[in-house]
PDB file of C-alpha atoms in Angstrom:
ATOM      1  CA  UNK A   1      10.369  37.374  38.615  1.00  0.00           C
ATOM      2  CA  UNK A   2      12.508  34.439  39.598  1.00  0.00           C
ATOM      3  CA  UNK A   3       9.373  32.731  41.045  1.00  0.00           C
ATOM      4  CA  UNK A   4       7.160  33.219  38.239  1.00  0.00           C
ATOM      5  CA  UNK A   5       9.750  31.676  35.881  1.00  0.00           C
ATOM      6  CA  UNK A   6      10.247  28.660  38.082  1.00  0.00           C
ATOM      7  CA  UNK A   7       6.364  28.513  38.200  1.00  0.00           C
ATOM      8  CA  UNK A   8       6.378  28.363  34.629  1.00  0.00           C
ATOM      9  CA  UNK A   9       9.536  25.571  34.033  1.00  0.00           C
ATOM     10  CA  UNK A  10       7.250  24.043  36.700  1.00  0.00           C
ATOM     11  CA  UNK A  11       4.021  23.966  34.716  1.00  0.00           C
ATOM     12  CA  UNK A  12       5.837  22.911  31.764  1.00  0.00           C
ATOM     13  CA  UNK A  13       7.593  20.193  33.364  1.00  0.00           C
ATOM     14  CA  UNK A  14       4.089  18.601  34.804  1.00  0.00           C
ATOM     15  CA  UNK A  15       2.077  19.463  31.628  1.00  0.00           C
ATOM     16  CA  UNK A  16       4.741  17.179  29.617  1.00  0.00           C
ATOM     17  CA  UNK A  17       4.335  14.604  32.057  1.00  0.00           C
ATOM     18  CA  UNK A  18       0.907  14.598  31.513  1.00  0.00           C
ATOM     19  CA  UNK A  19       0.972  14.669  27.755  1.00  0.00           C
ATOM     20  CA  UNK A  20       3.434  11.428  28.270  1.00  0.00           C
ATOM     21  CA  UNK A  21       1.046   9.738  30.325  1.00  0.00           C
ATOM     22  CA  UNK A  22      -1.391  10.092  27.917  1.00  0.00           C
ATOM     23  CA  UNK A  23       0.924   8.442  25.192  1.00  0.00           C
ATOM     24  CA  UNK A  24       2.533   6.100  27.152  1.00  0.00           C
ATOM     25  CA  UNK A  25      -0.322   3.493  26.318  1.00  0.00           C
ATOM     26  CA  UNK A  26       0.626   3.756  22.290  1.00  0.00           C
ATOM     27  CA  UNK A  27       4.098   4.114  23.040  1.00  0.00           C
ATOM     28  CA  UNK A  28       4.010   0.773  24.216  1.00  0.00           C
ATOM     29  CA  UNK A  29       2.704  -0.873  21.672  1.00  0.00           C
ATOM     30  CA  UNK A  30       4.907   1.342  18.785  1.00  0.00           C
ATOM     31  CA  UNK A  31       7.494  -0.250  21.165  1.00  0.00           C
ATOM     32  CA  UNK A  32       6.038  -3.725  21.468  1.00  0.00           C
ATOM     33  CA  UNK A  33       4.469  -4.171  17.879  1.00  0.00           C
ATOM     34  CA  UNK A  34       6.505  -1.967  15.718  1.00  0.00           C
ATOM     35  CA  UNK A  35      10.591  -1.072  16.942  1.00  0.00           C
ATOM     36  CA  UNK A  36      11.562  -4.433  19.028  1.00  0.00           C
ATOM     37  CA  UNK A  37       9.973  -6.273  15.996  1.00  0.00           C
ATOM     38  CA  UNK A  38      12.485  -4.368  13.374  1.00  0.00           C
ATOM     39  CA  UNK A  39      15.664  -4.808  15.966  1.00  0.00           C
ATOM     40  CA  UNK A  40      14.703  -8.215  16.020  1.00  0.00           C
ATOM     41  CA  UNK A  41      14.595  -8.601  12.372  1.00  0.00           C
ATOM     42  CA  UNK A  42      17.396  -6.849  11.767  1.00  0.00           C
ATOM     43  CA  UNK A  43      19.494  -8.842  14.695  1.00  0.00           C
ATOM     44  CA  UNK A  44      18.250 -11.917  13.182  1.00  0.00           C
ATOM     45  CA  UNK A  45      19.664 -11.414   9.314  1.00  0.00           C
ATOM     46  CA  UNK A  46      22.873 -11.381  10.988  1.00  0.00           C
ATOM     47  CA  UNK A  47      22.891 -15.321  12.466  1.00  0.00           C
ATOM     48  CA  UNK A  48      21.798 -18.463  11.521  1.00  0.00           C
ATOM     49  CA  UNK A  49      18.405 -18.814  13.644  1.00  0.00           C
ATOM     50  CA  UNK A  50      16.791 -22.198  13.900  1.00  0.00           C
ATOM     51  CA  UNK A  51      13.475 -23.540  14.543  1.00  0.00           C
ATOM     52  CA  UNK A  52      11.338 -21.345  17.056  1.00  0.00           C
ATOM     53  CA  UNK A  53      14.115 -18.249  16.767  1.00  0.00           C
ATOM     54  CA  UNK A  54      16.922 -20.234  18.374  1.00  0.00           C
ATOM     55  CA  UNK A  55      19.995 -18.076  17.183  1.00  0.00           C
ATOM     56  CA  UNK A  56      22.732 -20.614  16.331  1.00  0.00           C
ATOM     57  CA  UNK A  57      25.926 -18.745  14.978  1.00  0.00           C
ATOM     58  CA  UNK A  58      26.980 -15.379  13.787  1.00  0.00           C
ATOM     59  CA  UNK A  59      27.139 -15.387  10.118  1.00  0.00           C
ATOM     60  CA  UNK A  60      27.585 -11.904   9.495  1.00  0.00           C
ATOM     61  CA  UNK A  61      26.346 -10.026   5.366  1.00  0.00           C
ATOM     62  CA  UNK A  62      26.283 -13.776   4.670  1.00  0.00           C
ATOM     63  CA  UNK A  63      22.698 -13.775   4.350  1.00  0.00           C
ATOM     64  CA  UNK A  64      22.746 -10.429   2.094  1.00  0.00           C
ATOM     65  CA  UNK A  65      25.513 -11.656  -0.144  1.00  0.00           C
ATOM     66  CA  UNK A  66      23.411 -14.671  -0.845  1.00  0.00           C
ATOM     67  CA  UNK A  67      20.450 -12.589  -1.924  1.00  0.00           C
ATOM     68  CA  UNK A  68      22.281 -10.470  -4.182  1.00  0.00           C
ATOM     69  CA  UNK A  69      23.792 -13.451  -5.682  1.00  0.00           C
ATOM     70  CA  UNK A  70      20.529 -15.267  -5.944  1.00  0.00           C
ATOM     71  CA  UNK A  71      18.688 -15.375  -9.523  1.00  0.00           C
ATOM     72  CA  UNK A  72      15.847 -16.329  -7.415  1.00  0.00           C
ATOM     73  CA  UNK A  73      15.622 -13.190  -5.168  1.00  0.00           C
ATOM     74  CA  UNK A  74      16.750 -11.169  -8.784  1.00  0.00           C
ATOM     75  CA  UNK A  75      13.633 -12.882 -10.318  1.00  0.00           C
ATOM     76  CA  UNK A  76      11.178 -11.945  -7.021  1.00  0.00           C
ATOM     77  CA  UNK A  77      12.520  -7.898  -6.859  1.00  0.00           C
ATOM     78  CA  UNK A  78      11.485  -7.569 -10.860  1.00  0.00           C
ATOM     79  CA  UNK A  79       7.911  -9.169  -9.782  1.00  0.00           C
ATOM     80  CA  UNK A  80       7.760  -6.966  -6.630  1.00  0.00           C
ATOM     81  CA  UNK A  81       8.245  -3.791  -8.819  1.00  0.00           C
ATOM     82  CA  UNK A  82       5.804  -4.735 -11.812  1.00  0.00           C
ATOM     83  CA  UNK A  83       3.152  -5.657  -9.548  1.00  0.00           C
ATOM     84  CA  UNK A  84       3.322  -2.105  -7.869  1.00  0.00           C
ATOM     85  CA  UNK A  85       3.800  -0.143 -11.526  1.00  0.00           C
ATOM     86  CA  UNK A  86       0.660  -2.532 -12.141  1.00  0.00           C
ATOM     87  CA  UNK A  87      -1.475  -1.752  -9.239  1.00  0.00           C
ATOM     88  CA  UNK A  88      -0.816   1.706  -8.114  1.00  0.00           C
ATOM     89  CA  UNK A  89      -1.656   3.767 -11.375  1.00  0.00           C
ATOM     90  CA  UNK A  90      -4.753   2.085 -11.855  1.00  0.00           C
ATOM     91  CA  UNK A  91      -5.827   2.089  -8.261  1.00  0.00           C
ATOM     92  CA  UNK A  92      -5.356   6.126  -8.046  1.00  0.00           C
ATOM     93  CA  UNK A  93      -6.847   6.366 -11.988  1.00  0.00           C
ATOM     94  CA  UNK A  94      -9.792   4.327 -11.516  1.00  0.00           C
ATOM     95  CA  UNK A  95     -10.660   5.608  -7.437  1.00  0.00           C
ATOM     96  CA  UNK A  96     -10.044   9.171  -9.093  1.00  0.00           C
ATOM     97  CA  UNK A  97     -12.399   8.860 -11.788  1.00  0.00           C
ATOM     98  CA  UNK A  98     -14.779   7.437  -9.207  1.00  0.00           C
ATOM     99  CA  UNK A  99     -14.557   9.627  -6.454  1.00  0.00           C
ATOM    100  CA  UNK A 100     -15.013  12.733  -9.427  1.00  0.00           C
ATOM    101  CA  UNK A 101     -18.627  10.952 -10.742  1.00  0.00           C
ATOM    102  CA  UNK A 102     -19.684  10.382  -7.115  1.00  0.00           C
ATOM    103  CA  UNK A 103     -19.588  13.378  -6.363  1.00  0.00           C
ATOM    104  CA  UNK A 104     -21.685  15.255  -8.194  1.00  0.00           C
ATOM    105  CA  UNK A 105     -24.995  16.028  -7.315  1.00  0.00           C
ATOM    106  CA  UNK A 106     -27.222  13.465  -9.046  1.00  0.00           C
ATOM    107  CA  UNK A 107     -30.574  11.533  -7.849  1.00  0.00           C
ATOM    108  CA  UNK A 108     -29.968   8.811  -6.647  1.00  0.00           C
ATOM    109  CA  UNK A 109     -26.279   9.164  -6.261  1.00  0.00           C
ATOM    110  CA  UNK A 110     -25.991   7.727  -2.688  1.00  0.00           C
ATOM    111  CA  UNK A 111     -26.386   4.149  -3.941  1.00  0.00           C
ATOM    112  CA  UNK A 112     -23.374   4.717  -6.265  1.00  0.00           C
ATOM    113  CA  UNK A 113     -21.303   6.070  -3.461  1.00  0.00           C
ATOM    114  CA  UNK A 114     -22.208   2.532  -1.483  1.00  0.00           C
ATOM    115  CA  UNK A 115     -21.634   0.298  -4.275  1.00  0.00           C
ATOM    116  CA  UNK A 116     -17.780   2.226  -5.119  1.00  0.00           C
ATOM    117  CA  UNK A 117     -16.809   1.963  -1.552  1.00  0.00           C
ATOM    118  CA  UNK A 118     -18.542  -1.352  -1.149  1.00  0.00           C
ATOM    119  CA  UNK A 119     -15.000  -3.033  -1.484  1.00  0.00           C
ATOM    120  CA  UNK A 120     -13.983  -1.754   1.722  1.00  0.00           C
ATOM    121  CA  UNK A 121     -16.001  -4.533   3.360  1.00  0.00           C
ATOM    122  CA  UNK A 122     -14.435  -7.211   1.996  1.00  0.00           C
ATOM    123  CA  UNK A 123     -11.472  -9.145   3.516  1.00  0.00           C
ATOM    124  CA  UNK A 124      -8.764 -10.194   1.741  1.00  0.00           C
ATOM    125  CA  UNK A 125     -10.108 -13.699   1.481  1.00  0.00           C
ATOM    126  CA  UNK A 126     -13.519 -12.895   0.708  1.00  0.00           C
ATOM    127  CA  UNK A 127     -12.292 -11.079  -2.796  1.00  0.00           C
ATOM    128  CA  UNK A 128      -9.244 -12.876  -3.644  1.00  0.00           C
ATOM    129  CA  UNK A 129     -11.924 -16.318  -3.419  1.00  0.00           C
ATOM    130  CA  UNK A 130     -14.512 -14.278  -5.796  1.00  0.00           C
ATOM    131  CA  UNK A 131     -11.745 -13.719  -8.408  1.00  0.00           C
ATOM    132  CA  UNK A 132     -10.779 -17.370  -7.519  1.00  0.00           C
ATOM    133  CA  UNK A 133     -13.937 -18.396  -9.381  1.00  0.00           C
ATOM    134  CA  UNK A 134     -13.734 -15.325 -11.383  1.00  0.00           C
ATOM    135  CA  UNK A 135     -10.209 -16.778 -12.879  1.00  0.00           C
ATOM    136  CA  UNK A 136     -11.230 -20.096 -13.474  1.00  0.00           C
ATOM    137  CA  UNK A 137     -10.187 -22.113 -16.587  1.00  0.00           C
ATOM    138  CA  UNK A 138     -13.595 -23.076 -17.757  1.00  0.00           C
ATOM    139  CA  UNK A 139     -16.364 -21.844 -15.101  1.00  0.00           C
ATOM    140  CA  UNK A 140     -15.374 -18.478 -15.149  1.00  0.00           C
ATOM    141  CA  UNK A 141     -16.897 -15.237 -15.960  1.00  0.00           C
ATOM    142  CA  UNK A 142     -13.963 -14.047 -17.193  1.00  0.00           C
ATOM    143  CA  UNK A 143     -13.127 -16.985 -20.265  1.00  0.00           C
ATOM    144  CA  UNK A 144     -17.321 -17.265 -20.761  1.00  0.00           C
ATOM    145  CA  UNK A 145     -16.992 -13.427 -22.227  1.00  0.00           C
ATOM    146  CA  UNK A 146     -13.552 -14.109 -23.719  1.00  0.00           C
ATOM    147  CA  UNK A 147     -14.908 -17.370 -25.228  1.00  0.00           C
ATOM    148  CA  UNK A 148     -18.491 -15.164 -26.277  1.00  0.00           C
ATOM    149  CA  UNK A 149     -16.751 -12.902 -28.651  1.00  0.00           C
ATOM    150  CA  UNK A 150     -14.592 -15.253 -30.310  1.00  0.00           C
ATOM    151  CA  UNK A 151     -11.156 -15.192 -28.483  1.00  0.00           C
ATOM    152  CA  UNK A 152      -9.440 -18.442 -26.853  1.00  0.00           C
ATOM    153  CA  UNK A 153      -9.719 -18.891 -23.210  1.00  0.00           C
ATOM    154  CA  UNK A 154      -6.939 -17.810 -20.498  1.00  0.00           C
ATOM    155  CA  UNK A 155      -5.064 -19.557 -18.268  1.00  0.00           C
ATOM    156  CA  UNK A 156      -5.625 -16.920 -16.061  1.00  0.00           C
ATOM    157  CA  UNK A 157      -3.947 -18.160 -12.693  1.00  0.00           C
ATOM    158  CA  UNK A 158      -1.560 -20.703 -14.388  1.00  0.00           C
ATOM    159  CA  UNK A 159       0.082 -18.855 -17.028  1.00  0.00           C
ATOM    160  CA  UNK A 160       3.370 -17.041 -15.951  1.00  0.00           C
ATOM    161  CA  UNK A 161       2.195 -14.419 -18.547  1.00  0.00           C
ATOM    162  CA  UNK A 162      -0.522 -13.663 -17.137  1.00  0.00           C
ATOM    163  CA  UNK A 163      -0.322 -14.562 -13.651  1.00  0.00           C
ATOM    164  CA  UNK A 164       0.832 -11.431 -11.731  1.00  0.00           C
ATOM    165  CA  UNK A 165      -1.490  -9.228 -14.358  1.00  0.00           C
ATOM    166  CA  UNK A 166      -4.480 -11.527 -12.555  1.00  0.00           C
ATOM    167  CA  UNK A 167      -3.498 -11.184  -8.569  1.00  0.00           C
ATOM    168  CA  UNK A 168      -2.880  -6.794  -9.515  1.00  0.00           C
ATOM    169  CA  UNK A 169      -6.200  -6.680 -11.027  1.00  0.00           C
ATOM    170  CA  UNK A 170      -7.256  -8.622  -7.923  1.00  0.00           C
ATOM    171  CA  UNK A 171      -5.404  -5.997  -5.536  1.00  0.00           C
ATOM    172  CA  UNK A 172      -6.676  -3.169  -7.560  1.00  0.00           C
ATOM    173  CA  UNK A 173     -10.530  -4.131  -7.097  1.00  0.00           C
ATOM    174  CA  UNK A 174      -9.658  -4.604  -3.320  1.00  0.00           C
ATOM    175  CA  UNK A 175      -7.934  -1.173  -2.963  1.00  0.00           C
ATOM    176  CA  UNK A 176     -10.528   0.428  -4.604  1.00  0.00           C
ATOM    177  CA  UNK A 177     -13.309   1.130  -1.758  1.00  0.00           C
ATOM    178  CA  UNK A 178     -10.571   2.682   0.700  1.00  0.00           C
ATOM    179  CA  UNK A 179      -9.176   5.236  -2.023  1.00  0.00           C
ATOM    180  CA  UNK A 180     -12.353   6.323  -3.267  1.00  0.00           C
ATOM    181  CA  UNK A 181     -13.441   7.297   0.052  1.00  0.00           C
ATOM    182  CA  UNK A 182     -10.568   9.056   1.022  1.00  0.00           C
ATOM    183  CA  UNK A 183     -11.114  10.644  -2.623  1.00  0.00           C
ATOM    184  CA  UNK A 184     -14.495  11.582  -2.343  1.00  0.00           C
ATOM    185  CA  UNK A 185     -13.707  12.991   1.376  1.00  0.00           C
ATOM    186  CA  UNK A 186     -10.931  15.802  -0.355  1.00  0.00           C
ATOM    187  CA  UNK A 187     -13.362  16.546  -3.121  1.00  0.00           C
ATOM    188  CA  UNK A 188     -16.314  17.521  -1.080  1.00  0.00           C
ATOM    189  CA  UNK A 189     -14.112  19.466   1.513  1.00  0.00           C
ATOM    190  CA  UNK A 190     -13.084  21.626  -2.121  1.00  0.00           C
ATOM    191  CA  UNK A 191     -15.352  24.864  -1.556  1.00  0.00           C
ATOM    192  CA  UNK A 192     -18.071  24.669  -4.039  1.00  0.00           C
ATOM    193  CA  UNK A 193     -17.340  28.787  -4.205  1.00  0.00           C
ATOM    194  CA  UNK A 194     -14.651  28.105  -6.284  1.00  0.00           C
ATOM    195  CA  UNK A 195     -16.558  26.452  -9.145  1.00  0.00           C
ATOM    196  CA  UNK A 196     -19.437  28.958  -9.465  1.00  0.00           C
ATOM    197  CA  UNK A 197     -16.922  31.717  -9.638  1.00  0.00           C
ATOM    198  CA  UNK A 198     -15.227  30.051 -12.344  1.00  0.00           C
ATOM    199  CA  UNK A 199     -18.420  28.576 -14.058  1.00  0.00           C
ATOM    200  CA  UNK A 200     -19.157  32.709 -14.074  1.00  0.00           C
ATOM    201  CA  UNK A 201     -15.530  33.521 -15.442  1.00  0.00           C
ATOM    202  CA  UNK A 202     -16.830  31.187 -18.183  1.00  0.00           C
ATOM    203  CA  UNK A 203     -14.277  28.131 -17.084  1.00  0.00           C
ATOM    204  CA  UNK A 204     -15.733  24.810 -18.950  1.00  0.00           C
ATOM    205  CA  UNK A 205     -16.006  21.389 -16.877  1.00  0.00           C
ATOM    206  CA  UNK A 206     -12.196  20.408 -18.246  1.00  0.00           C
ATOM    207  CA  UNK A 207     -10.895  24.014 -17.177  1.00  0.00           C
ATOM    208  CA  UNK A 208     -12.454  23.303 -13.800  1.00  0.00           C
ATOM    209  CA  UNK A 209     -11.439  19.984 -13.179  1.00  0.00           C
ATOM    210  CA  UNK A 210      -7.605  20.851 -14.252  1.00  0.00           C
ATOM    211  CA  UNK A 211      -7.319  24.267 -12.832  1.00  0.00           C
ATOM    212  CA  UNK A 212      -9.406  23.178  -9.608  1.00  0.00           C
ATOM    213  CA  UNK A 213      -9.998  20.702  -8.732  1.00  0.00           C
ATOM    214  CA  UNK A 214      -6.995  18.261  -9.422  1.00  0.00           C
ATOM    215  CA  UNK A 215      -4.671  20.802  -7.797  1.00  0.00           C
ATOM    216  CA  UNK A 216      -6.553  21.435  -4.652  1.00  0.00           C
ATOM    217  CA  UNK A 217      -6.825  17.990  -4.170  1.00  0.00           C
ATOM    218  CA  UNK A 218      -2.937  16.927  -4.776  1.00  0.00           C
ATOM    219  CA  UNK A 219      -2.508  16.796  -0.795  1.00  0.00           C
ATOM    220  CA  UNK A 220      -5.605  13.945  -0.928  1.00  0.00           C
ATOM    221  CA  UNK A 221      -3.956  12.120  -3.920  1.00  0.00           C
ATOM    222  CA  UNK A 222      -0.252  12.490  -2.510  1.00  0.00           C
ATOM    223  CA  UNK A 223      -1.482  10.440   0.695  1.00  0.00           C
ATOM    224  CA  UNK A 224      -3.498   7.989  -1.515  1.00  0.00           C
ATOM    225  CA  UNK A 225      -0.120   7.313  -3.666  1.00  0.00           C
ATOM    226  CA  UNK A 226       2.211   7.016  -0.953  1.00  0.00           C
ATOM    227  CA  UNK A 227      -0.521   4.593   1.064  1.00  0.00           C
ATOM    228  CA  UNK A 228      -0.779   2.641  -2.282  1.00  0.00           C
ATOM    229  CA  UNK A 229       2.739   1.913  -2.832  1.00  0.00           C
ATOM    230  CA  UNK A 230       3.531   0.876   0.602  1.00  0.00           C
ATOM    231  CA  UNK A 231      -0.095  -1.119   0.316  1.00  0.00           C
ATOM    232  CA  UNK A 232       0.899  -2.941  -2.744  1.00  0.00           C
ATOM    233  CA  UNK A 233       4.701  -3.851  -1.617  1.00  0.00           C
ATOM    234  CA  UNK A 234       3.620  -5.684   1.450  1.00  0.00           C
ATOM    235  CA  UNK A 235       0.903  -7.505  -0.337  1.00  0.00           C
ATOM    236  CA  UNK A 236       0.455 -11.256   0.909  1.00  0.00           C
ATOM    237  CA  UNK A 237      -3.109 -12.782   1.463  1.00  0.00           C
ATOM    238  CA  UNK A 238      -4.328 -12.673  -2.710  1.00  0.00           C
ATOM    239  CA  UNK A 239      -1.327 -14.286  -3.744  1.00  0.00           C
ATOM    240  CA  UNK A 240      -1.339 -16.764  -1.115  1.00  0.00           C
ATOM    241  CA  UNK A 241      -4.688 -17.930  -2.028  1.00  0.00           C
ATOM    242  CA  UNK A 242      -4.637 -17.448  -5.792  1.00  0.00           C
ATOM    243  CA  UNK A 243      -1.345 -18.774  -7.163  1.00  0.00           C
ATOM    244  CA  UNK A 244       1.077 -19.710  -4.063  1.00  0.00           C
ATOM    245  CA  UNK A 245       3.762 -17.969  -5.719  1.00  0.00           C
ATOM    246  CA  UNK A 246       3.582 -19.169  -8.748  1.00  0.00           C
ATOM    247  CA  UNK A 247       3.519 -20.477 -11.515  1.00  0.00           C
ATOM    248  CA  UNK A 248       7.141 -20.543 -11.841  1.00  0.00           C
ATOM    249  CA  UNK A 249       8.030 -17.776  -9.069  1.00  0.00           C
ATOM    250  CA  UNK A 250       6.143 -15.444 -11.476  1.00  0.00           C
ATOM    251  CA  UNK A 251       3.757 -13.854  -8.754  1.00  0.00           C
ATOM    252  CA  UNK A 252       6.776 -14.636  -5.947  1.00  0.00           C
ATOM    253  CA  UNK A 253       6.840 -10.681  -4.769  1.00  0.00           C
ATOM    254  CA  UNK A 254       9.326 -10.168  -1.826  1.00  0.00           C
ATOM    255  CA  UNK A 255       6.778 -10.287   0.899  1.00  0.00           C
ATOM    256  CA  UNK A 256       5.748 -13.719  -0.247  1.00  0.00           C
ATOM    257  CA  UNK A 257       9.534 -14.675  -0.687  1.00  0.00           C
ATOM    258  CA  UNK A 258       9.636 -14.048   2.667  1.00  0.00           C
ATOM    259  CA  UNK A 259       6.938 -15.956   4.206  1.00  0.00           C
ATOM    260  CA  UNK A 260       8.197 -18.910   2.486  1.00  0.00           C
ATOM    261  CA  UNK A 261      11.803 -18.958   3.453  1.00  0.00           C
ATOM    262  CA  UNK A 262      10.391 -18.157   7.049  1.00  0.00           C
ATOM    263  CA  UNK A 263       7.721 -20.238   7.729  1.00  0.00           C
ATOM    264  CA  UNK A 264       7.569 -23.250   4.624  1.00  0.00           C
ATOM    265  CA  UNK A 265      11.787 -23.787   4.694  1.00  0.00           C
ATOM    266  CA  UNK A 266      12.834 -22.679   7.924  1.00  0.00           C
ATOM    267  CA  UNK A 267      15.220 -19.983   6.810  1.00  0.00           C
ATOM    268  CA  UNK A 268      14.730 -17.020   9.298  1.00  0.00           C
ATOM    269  CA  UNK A 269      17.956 -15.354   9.266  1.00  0.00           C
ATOM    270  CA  UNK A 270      17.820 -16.021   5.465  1.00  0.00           C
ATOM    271  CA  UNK A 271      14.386 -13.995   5.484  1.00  0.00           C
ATOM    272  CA  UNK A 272      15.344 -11.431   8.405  1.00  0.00           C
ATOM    273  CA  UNK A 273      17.468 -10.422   5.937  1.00  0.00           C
ATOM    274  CA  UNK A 274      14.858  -9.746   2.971  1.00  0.00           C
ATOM    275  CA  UNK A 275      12.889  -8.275   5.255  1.00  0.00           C
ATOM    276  CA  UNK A 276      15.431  -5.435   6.391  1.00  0.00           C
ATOM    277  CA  UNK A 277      15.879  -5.192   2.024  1.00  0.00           C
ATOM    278  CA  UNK A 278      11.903  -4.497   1.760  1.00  0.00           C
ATOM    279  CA  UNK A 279      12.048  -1.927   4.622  1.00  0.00           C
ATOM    280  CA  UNK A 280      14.985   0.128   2.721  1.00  0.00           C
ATOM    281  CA  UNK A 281      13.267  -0.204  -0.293  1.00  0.00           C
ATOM    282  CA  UNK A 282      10.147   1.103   0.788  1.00  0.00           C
ATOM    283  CA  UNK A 283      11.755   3.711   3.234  1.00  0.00           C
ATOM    284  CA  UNK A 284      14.044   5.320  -0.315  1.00  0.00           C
ATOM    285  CA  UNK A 285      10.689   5.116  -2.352  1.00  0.00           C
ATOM    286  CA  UNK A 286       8.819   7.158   0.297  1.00  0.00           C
ATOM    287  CA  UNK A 287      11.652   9.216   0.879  1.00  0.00           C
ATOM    288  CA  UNK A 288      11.603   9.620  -3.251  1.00  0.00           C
ATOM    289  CA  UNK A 289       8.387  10.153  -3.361  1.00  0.00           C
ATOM    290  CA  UNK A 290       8.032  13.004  -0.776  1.00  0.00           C
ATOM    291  CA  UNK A 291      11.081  15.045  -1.853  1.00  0.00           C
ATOM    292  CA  UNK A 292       9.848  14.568  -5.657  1.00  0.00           C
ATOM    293  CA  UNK A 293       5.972  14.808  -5.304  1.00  0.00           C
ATOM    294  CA  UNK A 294       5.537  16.849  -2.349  1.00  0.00           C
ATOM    295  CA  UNK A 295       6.699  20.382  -4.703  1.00  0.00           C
ATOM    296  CA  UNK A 296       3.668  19.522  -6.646  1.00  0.00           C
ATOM    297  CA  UNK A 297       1.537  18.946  -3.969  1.00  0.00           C
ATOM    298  CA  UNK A 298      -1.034  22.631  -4.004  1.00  0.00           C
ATOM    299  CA  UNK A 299      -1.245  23.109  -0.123  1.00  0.00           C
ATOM    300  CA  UNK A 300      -4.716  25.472   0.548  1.00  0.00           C
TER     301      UNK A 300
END
């Protein structure tokens, strides 16, 4: 008996060596990529750190107190959280209403499903220089139909107004392709069983799409949402190229607040320290979001 259970402590003890030399490879990079990064960070907010990372002198919450005294960083938090109540509804609403028409079984129906997820192949460049054009004062699209039926032209890009409205509607096109398909991948894994027995129960299309459909596909759209957020809080590369920031720190979200201080002022510990702020912020809003959301999430 003794034998057979120190065959089996054994067995366990070499099959979990195993299983760690199989990780070990992504380990190291989680390690490499991911947790020395955030220690870093997080050691950094705490000095004064010069040109190439050079730490120069412990300065402590300084770095925090100055952010929560600073109208600027005030100013960049309120365009951080508009641009994700802009983006994220309308991402999951329009991908939604997407994924729902591609799905059905219509001729021709595969060419839809390519040109919704089409989006998917685009960098960030690519689109945010198509809406470039797409934004433009007087060549583009956007003003020409404005200008068509009678209402005055946009400064699309250049108007603090409308400014962060443009670079979300930007995001939300870009988004698109990536949520549909996860979308379109929960509603076709919904047994089509379901429907007929309902159609047969006399259920209408609205009955079945509200009784059915949206709740068995709640754990789909409770990934999309929580991917979205986090997706539209660390957004960089359209605002970058289409406004810079601006006009007038209007489109300035956190992430962008950060490269700057980094990278165009020299400010590392100064932008360690924002950093460490996003990471809370996004860590309570997907802590929110799962102990809130999950109970309505209909698990099969």
């Amino acid at each position: 008996m003794k034998r057979k259970q120190k065959r089996s402590g054994h067995n366990q003890v070499r099959l979990f060596g195993t299983g760690m030399i199989y990780l070990l490879p992504a380990l190291i990079l989680l390690v490499v990529f991911l947790f020395y990064p955030i220690v870093k960070t997080l050691y950094f907010s705490f000095y004064e750190v010069g040109g190439g990372g050079v730490v120069n002198e412990f300065v402590g919450m300084e770095h925090y107190q100055s952010l929560f005294q600073s109208e600027e960083f005030r100013k960049s938090m309120v365009a951080t959280f508009l641009f994700v109540l802009y983006t994220v509804p309308a991402e999951i609403i329009i991908s939604l209403f997407l994924a729902i028409i591609a799905s059905e079984k219509l001729k021709g129906i595969g060419f839809f499903r390519t040109v919704f997820s089409s989006t998917l192949g685009v960098s960030v460049a690519a689109g945010a220089t198509i809406f470039l054009f797409l934004f433009h004062p007087s060549l583009g699209i956007l003003n020409s139909i404005l200008g068509f039926v009678g209402i005055d032209s946009i400064d699309w890009l250049t108007n603090s107004k409308w400014a962060l409205f443009s670079v979300a509607l930007t995001t939300v096109w870009m988004h698109l392709g990536i949520n549909f398909i996860i979308l379109l991948g929960g509603l076709q894994n919904i047994s089509g069983e379901l429907y007929e027995s309902a159609e047969m129960d006399g259920a209408g299309y609205w009955s079945r799409l509200f009784k059915i459909t949206i709740p068995l596909l709640s754990p789909v759209l409770f990934f999309v949402t929580i991917i979205a957020v986090i997706g539209s809080f660390q957004t960089f590369g359209q605002i970058d190229i289409l406004t810079g920031g601006g006009p007038a720190g209007s489109t300035n979200i956190i992430v962008y607040s950060i490269y700057q201080q980094a990278f165009s002022f020299g400010n590392f510990g100064y932008a360690s320290a924002q950093a460490i702020i996003l990471f809370v912020i996004i860590l309570i809003v997907t802590i929110i979001q799962f102990s809130v959301g999950e109970k309505k999430v209909h698990y099969q």
